[in-house]
Amino acid sequence: EAEVAQSPRYKITEKSQAVAFWCDPISGHATLYWYRQILGQGPELLVQFQDESVVDDSQLPKDRFSAERLKGVDSTLKIQPAELGDSAMYLCASSLRNNEQFFGPGTRLTVL
Amino acid sequence: GNSVTQMEGPVTLSEEAFLTINCTYTATGYPSLFWYVQYPGEGLQLLLKATKADDKGSNKGFEATYRKETTSFHLEKGSVQVSDSAVYFCALNPTAGNTPLVFGKGTRLSVIA
């Protein structure tokens, strides 16, 4: 069964450092989402791509976060510099034409 | 705006007990409704969904009915198992297309033998 892949699974960094997360969606899924899940909360959207274009990045803190999906397939989410409040689970999801989203295992970020 | 409210946990049940996790929503238009489950250290897995009023989603013994009149989508299971211990998220998609999900805060379920 096809799955969304994410790496790394865990990342520990010091504040002010740069971090990057990678996501490979299910083959053929044109829509890709990055969500952030703070401990004890539900996921919240950071950015949505349709192919290589950003559809919604209204909740992305653009002073420190960036996201790209250059060839419309895999995607990278970057934080520079990381802050203590960025500690969270970062989830990637993809979907085809209907509204069913498939989630990857997530990257758990700890900022010290 | 769109929002989801679900009962706060944690919920602790004995094995074979009946489970209900309440979920209500606020949405403009006609959303699709979902329940996702998250096991420790893992991502979210779709448990069940319903796309229109009066639809019943079901999977692995869990079920939920889309109630437009009460704007609810409560999750139920007749007999829980220890392996059902996880965090359960109710979510809505405001449209029929590829739009971001709006999640509740999650309800942690612990089932003890």
mmCIF file with all atom_site columns, C-alpha atoms in Angstrom:
data_model
loop_
_atom_site.group_PDB
_atom_site.id
_atom_site.type_symbol
_atom_site.label_atom_id
_atom_site.label_alt_id
_atom_site.label_comp_id
_atom_site.label_asym_id
_atom_site.label_entity_id
_atom_site.label_seq_id
_atom_site.pdbx_PDB_ins_code
_atom_site.Cartn_x
_atom_site.Cartn_y
_atom_site.Cartn_z
_atom_site.occupancy
_atom_site.B_iso_or_equiv
_atom_site.pdbx_formal_charge
_atom_site.auth_seq_id
_atom_site.auth_comp_id
_atom_site.auth_asym_id
_atom_site.auth_atom_id
_atom_site.pdbx_PDB_model_num
ATOM 1   C CA . GLU A 1 1   ? 0.000   0.000  0.000  1.00 0.00 ? 1   GLU A CA 1
ATOM 2   C CA . ALA A 1 2   ? 1.355   3.424  -0.966 1.00 0.00 ? 2   ALA A CA 1
ATOM 3   C CA . GLU A 1 3   ? 2.341   5.681  1.917  1.00 0.00 ? 3   GLU A CA 1
ATOM 4   C CA . VAL A 1 4   ? 3.478   9.218  2.551  1.00 0.00 ? 4   VAL A CA 1
ATOM 5   C CA . ALA A 1 5   ? 7.138   9.221  3.550  1.00 0.00 ? 5   ALA A CA 1
ATOM 6   C CA . GLN A 1 6   ? 8.726   11.744 5.870  1.00 0.00 ? 6   GLN A CA 1
ATOM 7   C CA . SER A 1 7   ? 12.226  12.214 7.200  1.00 0.00 ? 7   SER A CA 1
ATOM 8   C CA . PRO A 1 8   ? 13.729  12.532 9.652  1.00 0.00 ? 8   PRO A CA 1
ATOM 9   C CA . ARG A 1 9   ? 11.348  10.966 12.154 1.00 0.00 ? 9   ARG A CA 1
ATOM 10  C CA . TYR A 1 10  ? 12.973  12.830 15.034 1.00 0.00 ? 10  TYR A CA 1
ATOM 11  C CA . LYS A 1 11  ? 15.066  15.981 15.125 1.00 0.00 ? 11  LYS A CA 1
ATOM 12  C CA . ILE A 1 12  ? 16.669  17.692 18.096 1.00 0.00 ? 12  ILE A CA 1
ATOM 13  C CA . THR A 1 13  ? 18.218  21.082 17.535 1.00 0.00 ? 13  THR A CA 1
ATOM 14  C CA . GLU A 1 14  ? 19.292  24.130 19.465 1.00 0.00 ? 14  GLU A CA 1
ATOM 15  C CA . LYS A 1 15  ? 17.455  27.397 19.110 1.00 0.00 ? 15  LYS A CA 1
ATOM 16  C CA . SER A 1 16  ? 18.708  29.676 16.351 1.00 0.00 ? 16  SER A CA 1
ATOM 17  C CA . GLN A 1 17  ? 19.791  26.688 14.259 1.00 0.00 ? 17  GLN A CA 1
ATOM 18  C CA . ALA A 1 18  ? 18.276  25.797 10.883 1.00 0.00 ? 18  ALA A CA 1
ATOM 19  C CA . VAL A 1 19  ? 16.258  22.614 10.364 1.00 0.00 ? 19  VAL A CA 1
ATOM 20  C CA . ALA A 1 20  ? 14.687  21.015 7.321  1.00 0.00 ? 20  ALA A CA 1
ATOM 21  C CA . PHE A 1 21  ? 12.051  18.329 6.925  1.00 0.00 ? 21  PHE A CA 1
ATOM 22  C CA . TRP A 1 22  ? 11.325  16.278 3.838  1.00 0.00 ? 22  TRP A CA 1
ATOM 23  C CA . CYS A 1 23  ? 8.094   14.756 2.575  1.00 0.00 ? 23  CYS A CA 1
ATOM 24  C CA . ASP A 1 24  ? 7.421   12.405 -0.341 1.00 0.00 ? 24  ASP A CA 1
ATOM 25  C CA . PRO A 1 25  ? 3.681   12.127 -1.023 1.00 0.00 ? 25  PRO A CA 1
ATOM 26  C CA . ILE A 1 26  ? 1.851   9.163  -2.490 1.00 0.00 ? 26  ILE A CA 1
ATOM 27  C CA . SER A 1 27  ? 2.659   8.909  -6.184 1.00 0.00 ? 27  SER A CA 1
ATOM 28  C CA . GLY A 1 28  ? 0.214   10.875 -8.299 1.00 0.00 ? 28  GLY A CA 1
ATOM 29  C CA . HIS A 1 29  ? -1.160  12.978 -5.441 1.00 0.00 ? 29  HIS A CA 1
ATOM 30  C CA . ALA A 1 30  ? -1.144  16.551 -6.684 1.00 0.00 ? 30  ALA A CA 1
ATOM 31  C CA . THR A 1 31  ? -2.122  18.159 -3.390 1.00 0.00 ? 31  THR A CA 1
ATOM 32  C CA . LEU A 1 32  ? 0.334   18.250 -0.490 1.00 0.00 ? 32  LEU A CA 1
ATOM 33  C CA . TYR A 1 33  ? -0.172  19.717 2.975  1.00 0.00 ? 33  TYR A CA 1
ATOM 34  C CA . TRP A 1 34  ? 2.158   20.520 5.857  1.00 0.00 ? 34  TRP A CA 1
ATOM 35  C CA . TYR A 1 35  ? 0.488   20.609 9.281  1.00 0.00 ? 35  TYR A CA 1
ATOM 36  C CA . ARG A 1 36  ? 1.956   21.420 12.685 1.00 0.00 ? 36  ARG A CA 1
ATOM 37  C CA . GLN A 1 37  ? 0.713   19.560 15.738 1.00 0.00 ? 37  GLN A CA 1
ATOM 38  C CA . ILE A 1 38  ? 1.610   21.010 19.120 1.00 0.00 ? 38  ILE A CA 1
ATOM 39  C CA . LEU A 1 39  ? 1.539   18.502 21.964 1.00 0.00 ? 39  LEU A CA 1
ATOM 40  C CA . GLY A 1 40  ? -2.013  17.968 23.177 1.00 0.00 ? 40  GLY A CA 1
ATOM 41  C CA . GLN A 1 41  ? -3.587  19.773 20.220 1.00 0.00 ? 41  GLN A CA 1
ATOM 42  C CA . GLY A 1 42  ? -4.964  18.892 16.824 1.00 0.00 ? 42  GLY A CA 1
ATOM 43  C CA . PRO A 1 43  ? -2.942  19.521 13.667 1.00 0.00 ? 43  PRO A CA 1
ATOM 44  C CA . GLU A 1 44  ? -3.120  22.971 12.092 1.00 0.00 ? 44  GLU A CA 1
ATOM 45  C CA . LEU A 1 45  ? -2.303  23.801 8.493  1.00 0.00 ? 45  LEU A CA 1
ATOM 46  C CA . LEU A 1 46  ? 0.970   25.542 7.708  1.00 0.00 ? 46  LEU A CA 1
ATOM 47  C CA . VAL A 1 47  ? 0.961   25.375 3.912  1.00 0.00 ? 47  VAL A CA 1
ATOM 48  C CA . GLN A 1 48  ? -0.885  23.685 1.050  1.00 0.00 ? 48  GLN A CA 1
ATOM 49  C CA . PHE A 1 49  ? 0.518   22.959 -2.414 1.00 0.00 ? 49  PHE A CA 1
ATOM 50  C CA . GLN A 1 50  ? -1.280  22.090 -5.610 1.00 0.00 ? 50  GLN A CA 1
ATOM 51  C CA . ASP A 1 51  ? 1.429   20.574 -7.796 1.00 0.00 ? 51  ASP A CA 1
ATOM 52  C CA . GLU A 1 52  ? 4.329   23.019 -7.405 1.00 0.00 ? 52  GLU A CA 1
ATOM 53  C CA . SER A 1 53  ? 2.192   26.046 -6.531 1.00 0.00 ? 53  SER A CA 1
ATOM 54  C CA . VAL A 1 54  ? 1.353   27.328 -3.073 1.00 0.00 ? 54  VAL A CA 1
ATOM 55  C CA . VAL A 1 55  ? -2.412  27.415 -2.588 1.00 0.00 ? 55  VAL A CA 1
ATOM 56  C CA . ASP A 1 56  ? -2.547  28.543 1.040  1.00 0.00 ? 56  ASP A CA 1
ATOM 57  C CA . ASP A 1 57  ? 0.315   29.718 3.248  1.00 0.00 ? 57  ASP A CA 1
ATOM 58  C CA . SER A 1 58  ? -1.648  32.192 5.314  1.00 0.00 ? 58  SER A CA 1
ATOM 59  C CA . GLN A 1 59  ? -0.695  30.442 8.586  1.00 0.00 ? 59  GLN A CA 1
ATOM 60  C CA . LEU A 1 60  ? 2.984   29.966 7.736  1.00 0.00 ? 60  LEU A CA 1
ATOM 61  C CA . PRO A 1 61  ? 5.265   32.238 9.822  1.00 0.00 ? 61  PRO A CA 1
ATOM 62  C CA . LYS A 1 62  ? 7.129   33.526 6.799  1.00 0.00 ? 62  LYS A CA 1
ATOM 63  C CA . ASP A 1 63  ? 9.818   35.330 8.755  1.00 0.00 ? 63  ASP A CA 1
ATOM 64  C CA . ARG A 1 64  ? 11.333  31.976 9.702  1.00 0.00 ? 64  ARG A CA 1
ATOM 65  C CA . PHE A 1 65  ? 9.493   29.220 7.820  1.00 0.00 ? 65  PHE A CA 1
ATOM 66  C CA . SER A 1 66  ? 9.745   28.387 4.139  1.00 0.00 ? 66  SER A CA 1
ATOM 67  C CA . ALA A 1 67  ? 8.335   25.560 2.057  1.00 0.00 ? 67  ALA A CA 1
ATOM 68  C CA . GLU A 1 68  ? 8.922   24.433 -1.478 1.00 0.00 ? 68  GLU A CA 1
ATOM 69  C CA . ARG A 1 69  ? 7.801   21.735 -3.868 1.00 0.00 ? 69  ARG A CA 1
ATOM 70  C CA . LEU A 1 70  ? 9.959   22.516 -6.867 1.00 0.00 ? 70  LEU A CA 1
ATOM 71  C CA . LYS A 1 71  ? 8.959   19.682 -9.212 1.00 0.00 ? 71  LYS A CA 1
ATOM 72  C CA . GLY A 1 72  ? 5.499   19.162 -7.824 1.00 0.00 ? 72  GLY A CA 1
ATOM 73  C CA . VAL A 1 73  ? 6.445   15.889 -6.172 1.00 0.00 ? 73  VAL A CA 1
ATOM 74  C CA . ASP A 1 74  ? 8.397   15.890 -2.914 1.00 0.00 ? 74  ASP A CA 1
ATOM 75  C CA . SER A 1 75  ? 8.506   18.872 -0.603 1.00 0.00 ? 75  SER A CA 1
ATOM 76  C CA . THR A 1 76  ? 10.819  20.475 1.947  1.00 0.00 ? 76  THR A CA 1
ATOM 77  C CA . LEU A 1 77  ? 9.822   22.565 4.963  1.00 0.00 ? 77  LEU A CA 1
ATOM 78  C CA . LYS A 1 78  ? 12.547  24.688 6.515  1.00 0.00 ? 78  LYS A CA 1
ATOM 79  C CA . ILE A 1 79  ? 12.787  26.657 9.740  1.00 0.00 ? 79  ILE A CA 1
ATOM 80  C CA . GLN A 1 80  ? 15.539  29.230 10.191 1.00 0.00 ? 80  GLN A CA 1
ATOM 81  C CA . PRO A 1 81  ? 16.187  30.134 12.925 1.00 0.00 ? 81  PRO A CA 1
ATOM 82  C CA . ALA A 1 82  ? 14.380  27.620 15.114 1.00 0.00 ? 82  ALA A CA 1
ATOM 83  C CA . GLU A 1 83  ? 12.768  28.881 18.308 1.00 0.00 ? 83  GLU A CA 1
ATOM 84  C CA . LEU A 1 84  ? 11.730  27.033 21.448 1.00 0.00 ? 84  LEU A CA 1
ATOM 85  C CA . GLY A 1 85  ? 8.061   27.400 20.510 1.00 0.00 ? 85  GLY A CA 1
ATOM 86  C CA . ASP A 1 86  ? 8.627   25.481 17.279 1.00 0.00 ? 86  ASP A CA 1
ATOM 87  C CA . SER A 1 87  ? 8.860   22.202 19.183 1.00 0.00 ? 87  SER A CA 1
ATOM 88  C CA . ALA A 1 88  ? 6.025   20.125 17.720 1.00 0.00 ? 88  ALA A CA 1
ATOM 89  C CA . MET A 1 89  ? 5.151   17.277 15.374 1.00 0.00 ? 89  MET A CA 1
ATOM 90  C CA . TYR A 1 90  ? 5.285   18.286 11.714 1.00 0.00 ? 90  TYR A CA 1
ATOM 91  C CA . LEU A 1 91  ? 2.907   16.221 9.604  1.00 0.00 ? 91  LEU A CA 1
ATOM 92  C CA . CYS A 1 92  ? 2.783   15.931 5.844  1.00 0.00 ? 92  CYS A CA 1
ATOM 93  C CA . ALA A 1 93  ? -0.355  14.770 4.054  1.00 0.00 ? 93  ALA A CA 1
ATOM 94  C CA . SER A 1 94  ? -1.322  14.264 0.431  1.00 0.00 ? 94  SER A CA 1
ATOM 95  C CA . SER A 1 95  ? -4.546  13.795 -1.469 1.00 0.00 ? 95  SER A CA 1
ATOM 96  C CA . LEU A 1 96  ? -5.747  13.004 -4.964 1.00 0.00 ? 96  LEU A CA 1
ATOM 97  C CA . ARG A 1 97  ? -8.909  14.571 -6.335 1.00 0.00 ? 97  ARG A CA 1
ATOM 98  C CA . ASN A 1 98  ? -11.317 13.747 -3.545 1.00 0.00 ? 98  ASN A CA 1
ATOM 99  C CA . ASN A 1 99  ? -10.957 15.201 -0.089 1.00 0.00 ? 99  ASN A CA 1
ATOM 100 C CA . GLU A 1 100 ? -9.403  12.181 1.629  1.00 0.00 ? 100 GLU A CA 1
ATOM 101 C CA . GLN A 1 101 ? -5.986  13.045 3.021  1.00 0.00 ? 101 GLN A CA 1
ATOM 102 C CA . PHE A 1 102 ? -3.296  10.499 3.781  1.00 0.00 ? 102 PHE A CA 1
ATOM 103 C CA . PHE A 1 103 ? -0.782  11.372 6.479  1.00 0.00 ? 103 PHE A CA 1
ATOM 104 C CA . GLY A 1 104 ? 2.854   10.468 6.889  1.00 0.00 ? 104 GLY A CA 1
ATOM 105 C CA . PRO A 1 105 ? 4.407   9.367  10.198 1.00 0.00 ? 105 PRO A CA 1
ATOM 106 C CA . GLY A 1 106 ? 5.508   12.911 11.038 1.00 0.00 ? 106 GLY A CA 1
ATOM 107 C CA . THR A 1 107 ? 8.740   14.544 12.174 1.00 0.00 ? 107 THR A CA 1
ATOM 108 C CA . ARG A 1 108 ? 8.959   15.286 15.876 1.00 0.00 ? 108 ARG A CA 1
ATOM 109 C CA . LEU A 1 109 ? 11.038  18.419 16.413 1.00 0.00 ? 109 LEU A CA 1
ATOM 110 C CA . THR A 1 110 ? 12.530  19.337 19.767 1.00 0.00 ? 110 THR A CA 1
ATOM 111 C CA . VAL A 1 111 ? 14.199  22.734 20.091 1.00 0.00 ? 111 VAL A CA 1
ATOM 112 C CA . LEU A 1 112 ? 16.510  23.139 23.083 1.00 0.00 ? 112 LEU A CA 1
ATOM 113 C CA . GLY B 2 1   ? -15.848 30.121 10.604 1.00 0.00 ? 1   GLY B CA 1
ATOM 114 C CA . ASN B 2 2   ? -15.209 26.410 10.714 1.00 0.00 ? 2   ASN B CA 1
ATOM 115 C CA . SER B 2 3   ? -14.447 24.636 13.987 1.00 0.00 ? 3   SER B CA 1
ATOM 116 C CA . VAL B 2 4   ? -14.618 21.253 15.694 1.00 0.00 ? 4   VAL B CA 1
ATOM 117 C CA . THR B 2 5   ? -15.225 20.627 19.378 1.00 0.00 ? 5   THR B CA 1
ATOM 118 C CA . GLN B 2 6   ? -14.669 17.224 20.904 1.00 0.00 ? 6   GLN B CA 1
ATOM 119 C CA . MET B 2 7   ? -14.962 15.948 24.425 1.00 0.00 ? 7   MET B CA 1
ATOM 120 C CA . GLU B 2 8   ? -11.878 16.365 26.536 1.00 0.00 ? 8   GLU B CA 1
ATOM 121 C CA . GLY B 2 9   ? -10.005 13.349 27.708 1.00 0.00 ? 9   GLY B CA 1
ATOM 122 C CA . PRO B 2 10  ? -8.467  11.316 28.858 1.00 0.00 ? 10  PRO B CA 1
ATOM 123 C CA . VAL B 2 11  ? -11.103 8.626  28.661 1.00 0.00 ? 11  VAL B CA 1
ATOM 124 C CA . THR B 2 12  ? -10.265 5.438  30.521 1.00 0.00 ? 12  THR B CA 1
ATOM 125 C CA . LEU B 2 13  ? -12.332 2.308  29.920 1.00 0.00 ? 13  LEU B CA 1
ATOM 126 C CA . SER B 2 14  ? -12.127 -1.328 30.772 1.00 0.00 ? 14  SER B CA 1
ATOM 127 C CA . GLU B 2 15  ? -11.808 -3.827 27.949 1.00 0.00 ? 15  GLU B CA 1
ATOM 128 C CA . GLU B 2 16  ? -15.160 -4.655 26.300 1.00 0.00 ? 16  GLU B CA 1
ATOM 129 C CA . ALA B 2 17  ? -16.777 -1.439 27.541 1.00 0.00 ? 17  ALA B CA 1
ATOM 130 C CA . PHE B 2 18  ? -18.872 0.775  25.257 1.00 0.00 ? 18  PHE B CA 1
ATOM 131 C CA . LEU B 2 19  ? -17.151 3.857  23.850 1.00 0.00 ? 19  LEU B CA 1
ATOM 132 C CA . THR B 2 20  ? -18.603 7.213  22.902 1.00 0.00 ? 20  THR B CA 1
ATOM 133 C CA . ILE B 2 21  ? -16.478 10.227 22.009 1.00 0.00 ? 21  ILE B CA 1
ATOM 134 C CA . ASN B 2 22  ? -18.563 13.311 21.323 1.00 0.00 ? 22  ASN B CA 1
ATOM 135 C CA . CYS B 2 23  ? -17.816 15.633 18.431 1.00 0.00 ? 23  CYS B CA 1
ATOM 136 C CA . THR B 2 24  ? -19.732 18.708 17.309 1.00 0.00 ? 24  THR B CA 1
ATOM 137 C CA . TYR B 2 25  ? -18.867 21.072 14.526 1.00 0.00 ? 25  TYR B CA 1
ATOM 138 C CA . THR B 2 26  ? -19.520 24.534 13.162 1.00 0.00 ? 26  THR B CA 1
ATOM 139 C CA . ALA B 2 27  ? -19.258 25.007 9.438  1.00 0.00 ? 27  ALA B CA 1
ATOM 140 C CA . THR B 2 28  ? -20.580 27.086 6.604  1.00 0.00 ? 28  THR B CA 1
ATOM 141 C CA . GLY B 2 29  ? -21.927 24.974 3.799  1.00 0.00 ? 29  GLY B CA 1
ATOM 142 C CA . TYR B 2 30  ? -21.868 21.175 3.786  1.00 0.00 ? 30  TYR B CA 1
ATOM 143 C CA . PRO B 2 31  ? -18.644 19.760 5.173  1.00 0.00 ? 31  PRO B CA 1
ATOM 144 C CA . SER B 2 32  ? -17.316 16.231 5.043  1.00 0.00 ? 32  SER B CA 1
ATOM 145 C CA . LEU B 2 33  ? -16.584 14.747 8.465  1.00 0.00 ? 33  LEU B CA 1
ATOM 146 C CA . PHE B 2 34  ? -13.777 12.436 9.535  1.00 0.00 ? 34  PHE B CA 1
ATOM 147 C CA . TRP B 2 35  ? -12.391 10.552 12.482 1.00 0.00 ? 35  TRP B CA 1
ATOM 148 C CA . TYR B 2 36  ? -8.630  10.017 12.547 1.00 0.00 ? 36  TYR B CA 1
ATOM 149 C CA . VAL B 2 37  ? -6.675  7.907  15.039 1.00 0.00 ? 37  VAL B CA 1
ATOM 150 C CA . GLN B 2 38  ? -3.112  8.526  16.191 1.00 0.00 ? 38  GLN B CA 1
ATOM 151 C CA . TYR B 2 39  ? -1.137  5.808  17.920 1.00 0.00 ? 39  TYR B CA 1
ATOM 152 C CA . PRO B 2 40  ? 1.847   6.831  20.084 1.00 0.00 ? 40  PRO B CA 1
ATOM 153 C CA . GLY B 2 41  ? 4.679   8.279  18.047 1.00 0.00 ? 41  GLY B CA 1
ATOM 154 C CA . GLU B 2 42  ? 2.872   7.874  14.744 1.00 0.00 ? 42  GLU B CA 1
ATOM 155 C CA . GLY B 2 43  ? 1.027   9.999  12.215 1.00 0.00 ? 43  GLY B CA 1
ATOM 156 C CA . LEU B 2 44  ? -2.719  10.104 11.703 1.00 0.00 ? 44  LEU B CA 1
ATOM 157 C CA . GLN B 2 45  ? -4.678  7.259  10.179 1.00 0.00 ? 45  GLN B CA 1
ATOM 158 C CA . LEU B 2 46  ? -8.122  7.741  8.718  1.00 0.00 ? 46  LEU B CA 1
ATOM 159 C CA . LEU B 2 47  ? -10.580 5.702  10.753 1.00 0.00 ? 47  LEU B CA 1
ATOM 160 C CA . LEU B 2 48  ? -13.858 6.572  9.038  1.00 0.00 ? 48  LEU B CA 1
ATOM 161 C CA . LYS B 2 49  ? -15.624 9.324  7.168  1.00 0.00 ? 49  LYS B CA 1
ATOM 162 C CA . ALA B 2 50  ? -19.033 10.620 6.100  1.00 0.00 ? 50  ALA B CA 1
ATOM 163 C CA . THR B 2 51  ? -19.646 13.053 3.301  1.00 0.00 ? 51  THR B CA 1
ATOM 164 C CA . LYS B 2 52  ? -23.305 14.002 3.694  1.00 0.00 ? 52  LYS B CA 1
ATOM 165 C CA . ALA B 2 53  ? -26.058 14.201 6.260  1.00 0.00 ? 53  ALA B CA 1
ATOM 166 C CA . ASP B 2 54  ? -27.307 10.885 7.671  1.00 0.00 ? 54  ASP B CA 1
ATOM 167 C CA . ASP B 2 55  ? -24.317 8.986  6.256  1.00 0.00 ? 55  ASP B CA 1
ATOM 168 C CA . LYS B 2 56  ? -22.813 6.466  8.644  1.00 0.00 ? 56  LYS B CA 1
ATOM 169 C CA . GLY B 2 57  ? -19.104 5.828  8.477  1.00 0.00 ? 57  GLY B CA 1
ATOM 170 C CA . SER B 2 58  ? -17.798 2.585  9.925  1.00 0.00 ? 58  SER B CA 1
ATOM 171 C CA . ASN B 2 59  ? -14.505 0.733  10.213 1.00 0.00 ? 59  ASN B CA 1
ATOM 172 C CA . LYS B 2 60  ? -12.944 -1.814 12.602 1.00 0.00 ? 60  LYS B CA 1
ATOM 173 C CA . GLY B 2 61  ? -16.057 -1.832 14.796 1.00 0.00 ? 61  GLY B CA 1
ATOM 174 C CA . PHE B 2 62  ? -16.141 1.963  15.097 1.00 0.00 ? 62  PHE B CA 1
ATOM 175 C CA . GLU B 2 63  ? -19.001 3.960  13.661 1.00 0.00 ? 63  GLU B CA 1
ATOM 176 C CA . ALA B 2 64  ? -20.221 7.561  13.497 1.00 0.00 ? 64  ALA B CA 1
ATOM 177 C CA . THR B 2 65  ? -23.303 9.131  11.942 1.00 0.00 ? 65  THR B CA 1
ATOM 178 C CA . TYR B 2 66  ? -23.344 12.571 10.321 1.00 0.00 ? 66  TYR B CA 1
ATOM 179 C CA . ARG B 2 67  ? -26.169 14.445 12.099 1.00 0.00 ? 67  ARG B CA 1
ATOM 180 C CA . LYS B 2 68  ? -26.825 17.773 10.426 1.00 0.00 ? 68  LYS B CA 1
ATOM 181 C CA . GLU B 2 69  ? -29.672 18.722 12.758 1.00 0.00 ? 69  GLU B CA 1
ATOM 182 C CA . THR B 2 70  ? -27.416 18.493 15.816 1.00 0.00 ? 70  THR B CA 1
ATOM 183 C CA . THR B 2 71  ? -24.158 19.273 13.938 1.00 0.00 ? 71  THR B CA 1
ATOM 184 C CA . SER B 2 72  ? -22.606 16.194 15.480 1.00 0.00 ? 72  SER B CA 1
ATOM 185 C CA . PHE B 2 73  ? -20.467 13.221 14.475 1.00 0.00 ? 73  PHE B CA 1
ATOM 186 C CA . HIS B 2 74  ? -20.027 11.150 17.621 1.00 0.00 ? 74  HIS B CA 1
ATOM 187 C CA . LEU B 2 75  ? -17.687 8.161  17.530 1.00 0.00 ? 75  LEU B CA 1
ATOM 188 C CA . GLU B 2 76  ? -18.933 4.882  19.018 1.00 0.00 ? 76  GLU B CA 1
ATOM 189 C CA . LYS B 2 77  ? -17.689 1.348  19.486 1.00 0.00 ? 77  LYS B CA 1
ATOM 190 C CA . GLY B 2 78  ? -19.586 -1.401 21.189 1.00 0.00 ? 78  GLY B CA 1
ATOM 191 C CA . SER B 2 79  ? -16.661 -3.234 22.780 1.00 0.00 ? 79  SER B CA 1
ATOM 192 C CA . VAL B 2 80  ? -13.235 -1.641 23.046 1.00 0.00 ? 80  VAL B CA 1
ATOM 193 C CA . GLN B 2 81  ? -9.946  -3.511 23.157 1.00 0.00 ? 81  GLN B CA 1
ATOM 194 C CA . VAL B 2 82  ? -6.594  -2.614 24.689 1.00 0.00 ? 82  VAL B CA 1
ATOM 195 C CA . SER B 2 83  ? -5.277  -2.117 21.159 1.00 0.00 ? 83  SER B CA 1
ATOM 196 C CA . ASP B 2 84  ? -7.770  0.745  20.670 1.00 0.00 ? 84  ASP B CA 1
ATOM 197 C CA . SER B 2 85  ? -5.762  2.900  23.094 1.00 0.00 ? 85  SER B CA 1
ATOM 198 C CA . ALA B 2 86  ? -4.807  5.988  21.091 1.00 0.00 ? 86  ALA B CA 1
ATOM 199 C CA . VAL B 2 87  ? -5.732  9.613  20.493 1.00 0.00 ? 87  VAL B CA 1
ATOM 200 C CA . TYR B 2 88  ? -8.835  10.175 18.361 1.00 0.00 ? 88  TYR B CA 1
ATOM 201 C CA . PHE B 2 89  ? -9.340  13.327 16.299 1.00 0.00 ? 89  PHE B CA 1
ATOM 202 C CA . CYS B 2 90  ? -12.568 14.553 14.794 1.00 0.00 ? 90  CYS B CA 1
ATOM 203 C CA . ALA B 2 91  ? -12.078 16.699 11.697 1.00 0.00 ? 91  ALA B CA 1
ATOM 204 C CA . LEU B 2 92  ? -14.016 18.427 8.977  1.00 0.00 ? 92  LEU B CA 1
ATOM 205 C CA . ASN B 2 93  ? -13.293 19.406 5.401  1.00 0.00 ? 93  ASN B CA 1
ATOM 206 C CA . PRO B 2 94  ? -15.287 22.524 4.593  1.00 0.00 ? 94  PRO B CA 1
ATOM 207 C CA . THR B 2 95  ? -15.629 21.612 0.917  1.00 0.00 ? 95  THR B CA 1
ATOM 208 C CA . ALA B 2 96  ? -15.890 18.547 -1.291 1.00 0.00 ? 96  ALA B CA 1
ATOM 209 C CA . GLY B 2 97  ? -12.463 19.253 -2.719 1.00 0.00 ? 97  GLY B CA 1
ATOM 210 C CA . ASN B 2 98  ? -8.869  19.488 -1.624 1.00 0.00 ? 98  ASN B CA 1
ATOM 211 C CA . THR B 2 99  ? -9.022  21.963 1.224  1.00 0.00 ? 99  THR B CA 1
ATOM 212 C CA . PRO B 2 100 ? -7.248  21.759 4.577  1.00 0.00 ? 100 PRO B CA 1
ATOM 213 C CA . LEU B 2 101 ? -8.830  19.783 7.366  1.00 0.00 ? 101 LEU B CA 1
ATOM 214 C CA . VAL B 2 102 ? -9.984  21.515 10.542 1.00 0.00 ? 102 VAL B CA 1
ATOM 215 C CA . PHE B 2 103 ? -9.290  19.320 13.565 1.00 0.00 ? 103 PHE B CA 1
ATOM 216 C CA . GLY B 2 104 ? -10.580 19.089 17.091 1.00 0.00 ? 104 GLY B CA 1
ATOM 217 C CA . LYS B 2 105 ? -8.077  18.954 19.935 1.00 0.00 ? 105 LYS B CA 1
ATOM 218 C CA . GLY B 2 106 ? -8.176  15.179 20.189 1.00 0.00 ? 106 GLY B CA 1
ATOM 219 C CA . THR B 2 107 ? -9.380  12.765 22.844 1.00 0.00 ? 107 THR B CA 1
ATOM 220 C CA . ARG B 2 108 ? -6.992  10.309 24.434 1.00 0.00 ? 108 ARG B CA 1
ATOM 221 C CA . LEU B 2 109 ? -8.462  6.865  25.052 1.00 0.00 ? 109 LEU B CA 1
ATOM 222 C CA . SER B 2 110 ? -6.860  4.370  27.390 1.00 0.00 ? 110 SER B CA 1
ATOM 223 C CA . VAL B 2 111 ? -8.294  0.863  27.558 1.00 0.00 ? 111 VAL B CA 1
ATOM 224 C CA . ILE B 2 112 ? -7.222  -1.309 30.459 1.00 0.00 ? 112 ILE B CA 1
ATOM 225 C CA . ALA B 2 113 ? -7.405  -5.092 30.590 1.00 0.00 ? 113 ALA B CA 1
#
